[in-house]
mmCIF file of C-alpha atoms and ligand atoms in Angstrom:
data_model
loop_
_atom_site.group_PDB
_atom_site.id
_atom_site.type_symbol
_atom_site.label_atom_id
_atom_site.label_comp_id
_atom_site.label_asym_id
_atom_site.label_seq_id
_atom_site.Cartn_x
_atom_site.Cartn_y
_atom_site.Cartn_z
ATOM 1 C CA MET J 1 -30.489 39.364 9.871
ATOM 2 C CA GLY J 2 -27.415 40.396 11.814
ATOM 3 C CA GLU J 3 -25.616 43.525 10.811
ATOM 4 C CA GLY J 4 -21.918 43.785 10.469
ATOM 5 C CA ASN J 5 -21.242 40.505 8.716
ATOM 6 C CA TRP J 6 -18.808 41.013 5.873
ATOM 7 C CA TYR J 7 -21.308 39.810 3.312
ATOM 8 C CA ASP J 8 -24.301 41.982 4.278
ATOM 9 C CA ALA J 9 -22.733 44.973 2.536
ATOM 10 C CA ASP J 10 -22.521 43.010 -0.735
ATOM 11 C CA ILE J 11 -26.211 42.097 -0.798
ATOM 12 C CA GLU J 12 -28.578 44.312 -2.752
ATOM 13 C CA ARG J 13 -31.747 42.500 -1.754
ATOM 14 C CA VAL J 14 -32.667 39.615 0.514
ATOM 15 C CA VAL J 15 -34.686 37.009 -1.391
ATOM 16 C CA VAL J 16 -35.314 34.491 1.396
ATOM 17 C CA THR J 17 -34.609 35.279 5.052
ATOM 18 C CA GLU J 18 -33.042 32.951 7.583
ATOM 19 C CA GLU J 19 -36.363 32.652 9.379
ATOM 20 C CA GLN J 20 -38.250 31.844 6.179
ATOM 21 C CA ILE J 21 -35.707 29.126 5.397
ATOM 22 C CA HIS J 22 -36.031 27.676 8.886
ATOM 23 C CA ASN J 23 -39.834 27.611 8.780
ATOM 24 C CA LYS J 24 -39.929 26.126 5.285
ATOM 25 C CA ILE J 25 -37.550 23.344 6.269
ATOM 26 C CA GLN J 26 -39.806 22.397 9.182
ATOM 27 C CA ASP J 27 -42.784 22.281 6.770
ATOM 28 C CA LEU J 28 -40.909 20.181 4.220
ATOM 29 C CA ALA J 29 -39.694 17.787 6.912
ATOM 30 C CA LYS J 30 -43.251 17.327 8.226
ATOM 31 C CA GLN J 31 -44.593 16.621 4.771
ATOM 32 C CA ILE J 32 -41.803 14.191 3.920
ATOM 33 C CA ALA J 33 -41.945 12.427 7.298
ATOM 34 C CA ALA J 34 -45.665 11.833 6.681
ATOM 35 C CA ASP J 35 -45.117 10.574 3.131
ATOM 36 C CA TYR J 36 -42.330 8.182 4.160
ATOM 37 C CA VAL J 37 -43.851 7.004 7.423
ATOM 38 C CA ARG J 38 -44.079 3.384 6.299
ATOM 39 C CA MET J 39 -40.814 3.260 4.442
ATOM 40 C CA GLU J 40 -37.618 1.832 5.741
ATOM 41 C CA SER J 41 -34.298 2.416 4.019
ATOM 42 C CA VAL J 42 -34.702 6.131 3.397
ATOM 43 C CA LEU J 43 -31.519 7.638 1.997
ATOM 44 C CA LEU J 44 -30.857 11.353 1.602
ATOM 45 C CA VAL J 45 -28.455 12.146 -1.245
ATOM 46 C CA GLY J 46 -27.025 15.652 -1.093
ATOM 47 C CA VAL J 47 -25.522 17.289 -4.157
ATOM 48 C CA LEU J 48 -22.300 19.102 -3.278
ATOM 49 C CA LYS J 49 -21.272 21.667 -2.753
ATOM 50 C CA GLY J 50 -24.376 23.839 -2.791
ATOM 51 C CA ALA J 51 -26.605 21.504 -0.780
ATOM 52 C CA PHE J 52 -24.356 21.131 2.260
ATOM 53 C CA MET J 53 -26.208 23.643 4.414
ATOM 54 C CA PHE J 54 -29.704 22.621 3.360
ATOM 55 C CA MET J 55 -28.786 18.969 3.951
ATOM 56 C CA ALA J 56 -27.539 19.705 7.469
ATOM 57 C CA ASP J 57 -30.701 21.564 8.454
ATOM 58 C CA PHE J 58 -33.122 19.326 6.585
ATOM 59 C CA ALA J 59 -31.619 16.079 7.919
ATOM 60 C CA ARG J 60 -31.896 17.403 11.478
ATOM 61 C CA ALA J 61 -35.497 18.511 10.965
ATOM 62 C CA LEU J 62 -36.475 15.186 9.380
ATOM 63 C CA GLY J 63 -34.574 13.218 12.018
ATOM 64 C CA ARG J 64 -36.804 14.630 14.745
ATOM 65 C CA LEU J 65 -39.947 13.493 12.938
ATOM 66 C CA ALA J 66 -39.117 10.368 10.953
ATOM 67 C CA GLY J 67 -37.477 7.009 11.438
ATOM 68 C CA ALA J 68 -33.827 6.419 10.723
ATOM 69 C CA VAL J 69 -32.368 7.913 7.558
ATOM 70 C CA GLU J 70 -28.997 7.511 5.917
ATOM 71 C CA VAL J 71 -27.012 10.326 4.350
ATOM 72 C CA GLU J 72 -24.832 10.249 1.250
ATOM 73 C CA PHE J 73 -23.276 12.945 -0.898
ATOM 74 C CA MET J 74 -22.445 13.218 -4.566
ATOM 75 C CA ALA J 75 -20.472 15.913 -6.315
ATOM 76 C CA VAL J 76 -21.104 16.526 -9.989
ATOM 77 C CA SER J 77 -20.013 19.079 -12.504
ATOM 78 C CA SER J 78 -21.400 20.125 -15.863
ATOM 79 C CA TYR J 79 -18.940 20.034 -18.726
ATOM 80 C CA GLY J 80 -17.922 23.480 -19.911
ATOM 81 C CA GLN J 81 -19.644 26.696 -19.002
ATOM 82 C CA ARG J 82 -22.845 26.442 -17.004
ATOM 83 C CA ALA J 83 -24.630 28.869 -19.322
ATOM 84 C CA THR J 84 -24.097 26.610 -22.299
ATOM 85 C CA SER J 85 -24.458 23.416 -20.347
ATOM 86 C CA SER J 86 -25.309 20.437 -22.501
ATOM 87 C CA GLY J 87 -26.650 18.521 -19.561
ATOM 88 C CA VAL J 88 -23.653 16.215 -19.731
ATOM 89 C CA VAL J 89 -22.553 15.725 -16.176
ATOM 90 C CA ARG J 90 -19.270 14.484 -14.793
ATOM 91 C CA ILE J 91 -19.205 12.690 -11.450
ATOM 92 C CA LEU J 92 -16.590 14.232 -9.155
ATOM 93 C CA LYS J 93 -17.650 12.190 -6.148
ATOM 94 C CA ASP J 94 -19.818 9.133 -6.467
ATOM 95 C CA LEU J 95 -22.027 7.449 -3.885
ATOM 96 C CA ASP J 96 -19.994 5.461 -1.373
ATOM 97 C CA ARG J 97 -22.514 2.638 -1.153
ATOM 98 C CA ASP J 98 -25.022 0.593 -3.028
ATOM 99 C CA ILE J 99 -28.453 2.258 -3.195
ATOM 100 C CA ALA J 100 -30.416 -0.714 -4.523
ATOM 101 C CA ASN J 101 -33.862 -0.959 -2.891
ATOM 102 C CA LYS J 102 -33.433 2.283 -0.966
ATOM 103 C CA HIS J 103 -35.957 5.105 -1.014
ATOM 104 C CA VAL J 104 -33.767 7.930 -2.210
ATOM 105 C CA ILE J 105 -34.529 11.600 -1.619
ATOM 106 C CA VAL J 106 -32.196 13.899 -3.548
ATOM 107 C CA VAL J 107 -31.466 17.029 -1.523
ATOM 108 C CA GLU J 108 -30.731 19.989 -3.803
ATOM 109 C CA ASP J 109 -30.185 23.623 -3.001
ATOM 110 C CA ILE J 110 -31.497 24.905 -6.334
ATOM 111 C CA VAL J 111 -33.067 23.718 -9.569
ATOM 112 C CA ASP J 112 -31.999 26.169 -12.224
ATOM 113 C CA SER J 113 -32.056 24.750 -15.762
ATOM 114 C CA GLY J 114 -32.892 21.324 -14.332
ATOM 115 C CA LEU J 115 -30.074 19.703 -16.309
ATOM 116 C CA THR J 116 -28.098 18.485 -13.295
ATOM 117 C CA LEU J 117 -31.133 16.955 -11.677
ATOM 118 C CA SER J 118 -32.425 15.394 -14.864
ATOM 119 C CA TRP J 119 -29.144 13.565 -15.301
ATOM 120 C CA LEU J 120 -28.922 12.651 -11.626
ATOM 121 C CA LEU J 121 -32.398 11.138 -11.488
ATOM 122 C CA LYS J 122 -31.615 8.854 -14.426
ATOM 123 C CA TYR J 123 -28.345 7.889 -12.801
ATOM 124 C CA LEU J 124 -29.931 7.038 -9.441
ATOM 125 C CA GLU J 125 -32.723 5.080 -11.092
ATOM 126 C CA SER J 126 -30.136 3.111 -13.066
ATOM 127 C CA ARG J 127 -28.612 2.119 -9.722
ATOM 128 C CA SER J 128 -31.882 0.352 -8.817
ATOM 129 C CA ALA J 129 -33.196 2.630 -6.091
ATOM 130 C CA ALA J 130 -36.642 1.580 -4.850
ATOM 131 C CA SER J 131 -37.850 5.138 -5.439
ATOM 132 C CA VAL J 132 -36.304 8.520 -6.180
ATOM 133 C CA GLU J 133 -37.828 11.870 -5.239
ATOM 134 C CA VAL J 134 -36.363 15.339 -4.936
ATOM 135 C CA VAL J 135 -36.493 18.030 -2.286
ATOM 136 C CA ALA J 136 -35.162 21.356 -3.563
ATOM 137 C CA LEU J 137 -35.013 24.448 -1.415
ATOM 138 C CA LEU J 138 -35.180 26.778 -4.419
ATOM 139 C CA ARG J 139 -36.461 26.560 -7.973
ATOM 140 C CA LYS J 140 -36.328 29.074 -10.797
ATOM 141 C CA PRO J 141 -39.382 28.291 -12.927
ATOM 142 C CA ASP J 142 -38.289 30.760 -15.633
ATOM 143 C CA ALA J 143 -34.884 29.103 -16.069
ATOM 144 C CA ILE J 144 -36.119 25.544 -16.574
ATOM 145 C CA LYS J 145 -34.796 23.928 -19.771
ATOM 146 C CA VAL J 146 -35.774 20.382 -19.010
ATOM 147 C CA ASN J 147 -38.773 19.338 -16.979
ATOM 148 C CA VAL J 148 -37.847 17.357 -13.931
ATOM 149 C CA PRO J 149 -40.266 16.031 -11.369
ATOM 150 C CA VAL J 150 -39.485 17.870 -8.132
ATOM 151 C CA LYS J 151 -41.970 16.673 -5.563
ATOM 152 C CA TYR J 152 -40.937 18.919 -2.679
ATOM 153 C CA ILE J 153 -40.077 22.566 -3.288
ATOM 154 C CA GLY J 154 -39.217 25.250 -0.786
ATOM 155 C CA PHE J 155 -39.463 28.478 -2.753
ATOM 156 C CA ASP J 156 -40.013 29.423 -6.375
ATOM 157 C CA ILE J 157 -37.836 32.448 -7.082
ATOM 158 C CA SER J 158 -37.316 34.756 -10.037
ATOM 159 C CA ASN J 159 -34.602 34.083 -12.594
ATOM 160 C CA GLU J 160 -31.774 36.106 -11.095
ATOM 161 C CA PHE J 161 -28.435 35.078 -9.677
ATOM 162 C CA VAL J 162 -28.667 34.381 -5.959
ATOM 163 C CA VAL J 163 -26.083 33.534 -3.330
ATOM 164 C CA GLY J 164 -26.076 32.305 0.237
ATOM 165 C CA TYR J 165 -27.164 29.253 2.199
ATOM 166 C CA GLY J 166 -24.795 27.063 0.187
ATOM 167 C CA LEU J 167 -24.954 28.975 -3.084
ATOM 168 C CA ASP J 168 -21.794 30.742 -4.199
ATOM 169 C CA PHE J 169 -20.403 33.359 -6.473
ATOM 170 C CA ALA J 170 -16.780 32.429 -7.238
ATOM 171 C CA GLU J 171 -16.810 30.164 -4.158
ATOM 172 C CA ARG J 172 -17.857 33.015 -1.845
ATOM 173 C CA TYR J 173 -21.066 33.641 0.115
ATOM 174 C CA ARG J 174 -21.834 29.954 0.750
ATOM 175 C CA GLU J 175 -21.766 30.523 4.522
ATOM 176 C CA MET J 176 -24.439 33.235 4.482
ATOM 177 C CA PRO J 177 -27.488 32.109 6.510
ATOM 178 C CA TYR J 178 -29.949 33.721 4.081
ATOM 179 C CA ILE J 179 -30.367 34.010 0.297
ATOM 180 C CA GLY J 180 -29.901 37.243 -1.578
ATOM 181 C CA VAL J 181 -29.026 39.040 -4.787
ATOM 182 C CA LEU J 182 -25.566 40.596 -5.045
ATOM 183 C CA ARG J 183 -24.972 44.272 -5.716
ATOM 184 C CA PRO J 184 -23.808 44.836 -9.310
ATOM 185 C CA SER J 185 -20.582 46.381 -7.971
ATOM 186 C CA VAL J 186 -19.534 42.974 -6.639
ATOM 187 C CA TYR J 187 -19.247 41.615 -10.178
ATOM 188 C CA SER J 188 -16.995 44.397 -11.349
ATOM 189 C CA ARG J 189 -14.561 43.565 -8.533
ATOM 190 C CA VAL J 190 -13.564 40.241 -10.072
HETATM 191 C C1 LIG N 1 -25.642 24.280 -8.732
HETATM 192 C C2 LIG N 1 -26.680 23.734 -7.774
HETATM 193 C C3 LIG N 1 -27.282 22.585 -8.511
HETATM 194 C C4 LIG N 1 -27.127 22.984 -9.968
HETATM 195 C C5 LIG N 1 -28.434 23.446 -10.487
HETATM 196 O O1 LIG N 1 -24.441 23.609 -8.549
HETATM 197 O O2 LIG N 1 -26.123 23.338 -6.557
HETATM 198 O O3 LIG N 1 -26.613 21.390 -8.245
HETATM 199 O O4 LIG N 1 -26.179 24.054 -10.032
HETATM 200 O O5 LIG N 1 -28.309 23.937 -11.800
HETATM 201 P P1 LIG N 1 -29.077 23.311 -13.052
HETATM 202 O O6 LIG N 1 -30.486 23.107 -12.644
HETATM 203 O O7 LIG N 1 -28.948 24.412 -14.105
HETATM 204 O O8 LIG N 1 -28.386 22.078 -13.475
HETATM 205 P P2 LIG N 1 -23.058 24.104 -9.191
HETATM 206 O O9 LIG N 1 -22.820 23.365 -10.470
HETATM 207 O O10 LIG N 1 -23.017 25.596 -9.241
HETATM 208 O O11 LIG N 1 -21.981 23.552 -8.148
HETATM 209 P P3 LIG N 1 -21.836 23.841 -6.577
HETATM 210 O O12 LIG N 1 -23.075 23.280 -5.918
HETATM 211 O O13 LIG N 1 -20.605 23.111 -6.194
HETATM 212 O O14 LIG N 1 -21.717 25.343 -6.392
#
């Protein structure tokens, strides 16, 4: 990890390093390339904004190993406060194209309560995808409220608030190349 970046001073503890992320993405891409070797029409669906960085790295890793893939993004938002989320999701940006008969892989940065993903999987299935699986870089097993089938998981982490590699606190820290826990003093600044 480089020193001197503005964000390093705000991080209490690194949870997943840049190198660990890189290596895990290569592993996930290998596994997924093998599982989808006979499938045409593979479509990666990234969930904005958090997944933008994982999508960029994962799509490149998969692209070196697999046949052609397409890339789409959706943006969704839970109604009200996240902490009291009802699992009702609002679509801020929908798919641009028809996904019927495509093998969809949802690309998520993190599965927290599972509510977003649970809704999204039903939505994608209702749009007649040939299959729908999920690759999530992070999962918090202790935060799960609804069980969702996540076939490909990068890291299981403890139930604490993490930032970096796409994940934000008040729209900051998304550009960090690693994942970490913020110092408590950061919260008292806002
Ligand atoms: C985060 C994350 C997932 C979702 C997971 O997005 O990117 O999409 O929450 O939480 P859940 O499992 O409890 O539903 P967020 O709503 O913070 O939006 P963002 O990606 O734009 O930051």
